[in-house]
Amino acid sequence: LNTLGENHSDVAKSYNNIGNVYEAKGDNEKALEYYNKSLAIKLITLGENHSAVADTYNNIGKVYGAKGDNDKALKYHTKSLAIRLNTLGENHPDVAQSFNNIAAVYQIKGDNYKALEYYLKSLSIKDK
């Protein structure tokens, strides 16, 4: 932090990586703490509509899903999808991942029609 400053993109990457480790360990609170630190820097340095911001929203959505907070998971996966569609286009593998993540949340919530809709959208990209 002293060399690069607290709002440097490399610091955001480090926070994200630490969040990944905590997520892998099952420590969702610590994972969220570090993903949110990463997100704050990315929003300042990259802006709201950058694919790296979408990646962090995706990570946060996964953690909320693991915590069983499906509404927050859906909120963050939807934010990720919107940015990815805008920046990467509708046929990008990361967009397919977002569709898949949203589908999984809907499936857990018991909305199988919505889950199927999003799984099919994901599959249509992966089939190309």
mmCIF file of C-alpha atoms in Angstrom:
data_model
loop_
_atom_site.group_PDB
_atom_site.id
_atom_site.type_symbol
_atom_site.label_atom_id
_atom_site.label_comp_id
_atom_site.label_asym_id
_atom_site.label_seq_id
_atom_site.Cartn_x
_atom_site.Cartn_y
_atom_site.Cartn_z
ATOM 1 C CA LEU A 1 0.000 0.000 0.000
ATOM 2 C CA ASN A 2 2.830 2.393 0.765
ATOM 3 C CA THR A 3 4.490 2.012 -2.633
ATOM 4 C CA LEU A 4 1.458 1.984 -4.926
ATOM 5 C CA GLY A 5 -1.117 3.833 -2.857
ATOM 6 C CA GLU A 6 -4.401 2.498 -1.613
ATOM 7 C CA ASN A 7 -6.315 3.061 -4.867
ATOM 8 C CA HIS A 8 -3.979 1.297 -7.284
ATOM 9 C CA SER A 9 -5.296 -1.453 -9.559
ATOM 10 C CA ASP A 10 -2.659 -3.883 -8.274
ATOM 11 C CA VAL A 11 -3.954 -3.350 -4.740
ATOM 12 C CA ALA A 12 -7.473 -4.131 -6.005
ATOM 13 C CA LYS A 13 -6.157 -7.346 -7.585
ATOM 14 C CA SER A 14 -4.483 -8.339 -4.326
ATOM 15 C CA TYR A 15 -7.670 -7.716 -2.363
ATOM 16 C CA ASN A 16 -9.574 -9.791 -4.905
ATOM 17 C CA ASN A 17 -7.064 -12.641 -4.620
ATOM 18 C CA ILE A 18 -7.298 -12.560 -0.832
ATOM 19 C CA GLY A 19 -11.079 -12.696 -1.206
ATOM 20 C CA ASN A 20 -10.675 -15.754 -3.449
ATOM 21 C CA VAL A 21 -8.662 -17.523 -0.752
ATOM 22 C CA TYR A 22 -11.195 -16.739 1.957
ATOM 23 C CA GLU A 23 -14.008 -17.883 -0.343
ATOM 24 C CA ALA A 24 -12.183 -21.163 -0.986
ATOM 25 C CA LYS A 25 -11.767 -21.608 2.763
ATOM 26 C CA GLY A 26 -15.503 -21.042 3.276
ATOM 27 C CA ASP A 27 -15.002 -17.808 5.223
ATOM 28 C CA ASN A 28 -17.712 -15.845 3.463
ATOM 29 C CA GLU A 29 -17.542 -12.774 5.683
ATOM 30 C CA LYS A 30 -13.822 -12.282 5.079
ATOM 31 C CA ALA A 31 -14.298 -12.990 1.374
ATOM 32 C CA LEU A 32 -16.956 -10.279 1.178
ATOM 33 C CA GLU A 33 -14.726 -7.879 3.097
ATOM 34 C CA TYR A 34 -11.898 -8.242 0.600
ATOM 35 C CA TYR A 35 -14.105 -8.375 -2.496
ATOM 36 C CA ASN A 36 -15.755 -5.140 -1.365
ATOM 37 C CA LYS A 37 -12.343 -3.510 -0.844
ATOM 38 C CA SER A 38 -11.397 -4.579 -4.352
ATOM 39 C CA LEU A 39 -14.702 -3.294 -5.729
ATOM 40 C CA ALA A 40 -14.297 0.120 -4.104
ATOM 41 C CA ILE A 41 -10.910 0.623 -5.761
ATOM 42 C CA LYS A 42 -12.111 -0.651 -9.133
ATOM 43 C CA LEU A 43 -15.096 1.694 -9.087
ATOM 44 C CA ILE A 44 -12.780 4.641 -8.408
ATOM 45 C CA THR A 45 -10.090 3.697 -10.912
ATOM 46 C CA LEU A 46 -12.049 1.963 -13.670
ATOM 47 C CA GLY A 47 -15.591 3.260 -13.377
ATOM 48 C CA GLU A 48 -18.916 1.465 -13.045
ATOM 49 C CA ASN A 49 -18.967 -0.165 -16.480
ATOM 50 C CA HIS A 50 -15.669 -2.020 -16.631
ATOM 51 C CA SER A 51 -15.423 -5.787 -17.061
ATOM 52 C CA ALA A 52 -13.160 -6.023 -13.983
ATOM 53 C CA VAL A 53 -15.966 -4.463 -11.939
ATOM 54 C CA ALA A 54 -18.318 -7.079 -13.388
ATOM 55 C CA ASP A 55 -15.909 -9.806 -12.292
ATOM 56 C CA THR A 56 -15.966 -8.514 -8.726
ATOM 57 C CA TYR A 57 -19.754 -8.252 -8.728
ATOM 58 C CA ASN A 58 -19.763 -11.873 -9.881
ATOM 59 C CA ASN A 59 -17.501 -12.894 -6.996
ATOM 60 C CA ILE A 60 -19.681 -11.064 -4.490
ATOM 61 C CA GLY A 61 -22.759 -12.747 -5.959
ATOM 62 C CA LYS A 62 -21.157 -16.180 -5.545
ATOM 63 C CA VAL A 63 -20.424 -15.496 -1.881
ATOM 64 C CA TYR A 64 -23.961 -14.312 -1.179
ATOM 65 C CA GLY A 65 -25.207 -17.451 -2.894
ATOM 66 C CA ALA A 66 -22.991 -19.582 -0.665
ATOM 67 C CA LYS A 67 -24.404 -17.737 2.337
ATOM 68 C CA GLY A 68 -27.934 -18.545 1.183
ATOM 69 C CA ASP A 69 -28.810 -14.884 0.560
ATOM 70 C CA ASN A 70 -30.298 -15.513 -2.857
ATOM 71 C CA ASP A 71 -31.767 -12.054 -3.317
ATOM 72 C CA LYS A 72 -28.378 -10.388 -2.869
ATOM 73 C CA ALA A 73 -26.736 -13.072 -5.007
ATOM 74 C CA LEU A 74 -29.204 -12.337 -7.792
ATOM 75 C CA LYS A 75 -28.647 -8.578 -7.416
ATOM 76 C CA TYR A 76 -24.873 -8.873 -7.864
ATOM 77 C CA HIS A 77 -25.029 -11.455 -10.654
ATOM 78 C CA THR A 78 -27.506 -9.234 -12.487
ATOM 79 C CA LYS A 79 -25.171 -6.229 -12.134
ATOM 80 C CA SER A 80 -22.332 -8.354 -13.454
ATOM 81 C CA LEU A 81 -24.420 -9.518 -16.418
ATOM 82 C CA ALA A 82 -25.444 -5.979 -17.376
ATOM 83 C CA ILE A 83 -21.840 -4.782 -17.470
ATOM 84 C CA ARG A 84 -20.639 -7.868 -19.303
ATOM 85 C CA LEU A 85 -23.322 -7.541 -21.967
ATOM 86 C CA ASN A 86 -22.435 -3.879 -22.404
ATOM 87 C CA THR A 87 -18.670 -4.309 -22.512
ATOM 88 C CA LEU A 88 -18.095 -7.814 -23.864
ATOM 89 C CA GLY A 89 -21.099 -8.442 -26.106
ATOM 90 C CA GLU A 90 -23.789 -11.077 -25.985
ATOM 91 C CA ASN A 91 -21.657 -13.996 -27.189
ATOM 92 C CA HIS A 92 -18.778 -13.795 -24.714
ATOM 93 C CA PRO A 93 -18.045 -16.744 -22.373
ATOM 94 C CA ASP A 94 -18.219 -14.432 -19.336
ATOM 95 C CA VAL A 95 -21.763 -13.492 -20.348
ATOM 96 C CA ALA A 96 -22.587 -17.210 -20.493
ATOM 97 C CA GLN A 97 -21.143 -17.552 -16.992
ATOM 98 C CA SER A 98 -23.379 -14.731 -15.747
ATOM 99 C CA PHE A 99 -26.457 -16.311 -17.302
ATOM 100 C CA ASN A 100 -25.496 -19.611 -15.685
ATOM 101 C CA ASN A 101 -24.982 -18.022 -12.270
ATOM 102 C CA ILE A 102 -28.339 -16.268 -12.425
ATOM 103 C CA ALA A 103 -29.993 -19.517 -13.489
ATOM 104 C CA ALA A 104 -28.476 -21.339 -10.515
ATOM 105 C CA VAL A 105 -29.874 -18.752 -8.108
ATOM 106 C CA TYR A 106 -33.332 -18.991 -9.653
ATOM 107 C CA GLN A 107 -33.142 -22.778 -9.401
ATOM 108 C CA ILE A 108 -32.274 -22.584 -5.704
ATOM 109 C CA LYS A 109 -35.155 -20.143 -5.214
ATOM 110 C CA GLY A 110 -37.464 -22.709 -6.814
ATOM 111 C CA ASP A 111 -38.239 -20.641 -9.910
ATOM 112 C CA ASN A 112 -37.514 -23.384 -12.417
ATOM 113 C CA TYR A 113 -38.981 -21.496 -15.363
ATOM 114 C CA LYS A 114 -36.584 -18.576 -14.863
ATOM 115 C CA ALA A 115 -33.725 -20.997 -14.180
ATOM 116 C CA LEU A 116 -34.393 -22.808 -17.447
ATOM 117 C CA GLU A 117 -34.605 -19.512 -19.343
ATOM 118 C CA TYR A 118 -31.174 -18.431 -18.115
ATOM 119 C CA TYR A 119 -29.579 -21.866 -18.480
ATOM 120 C CA LEU A 120 -30.737 -21.909 -22.102
ATOM 121 C CA LYS A 121 -29.274 -18.441 -22.690
ATOM 122 C CA SER A 122 -25.979 -19.659 -21.251
ATOM 123 C CA LEU A 123 -26.043 -22.789 -23.376
ATOM 124 C CA SER A 124 -26.797 -20.852 -26.553
ATOM 125 C CA ILE A 125 -23.507 -18.956 -26.093
ATOM 126 C CA LYS A 126 -21.504 -22.051 -25.210
ATOM 127 C CA ASP A 127 -22.860 -23.889 -28.283
ATOM 128 C CA LYS A 128 -21.466 -21.339 -30.741
#
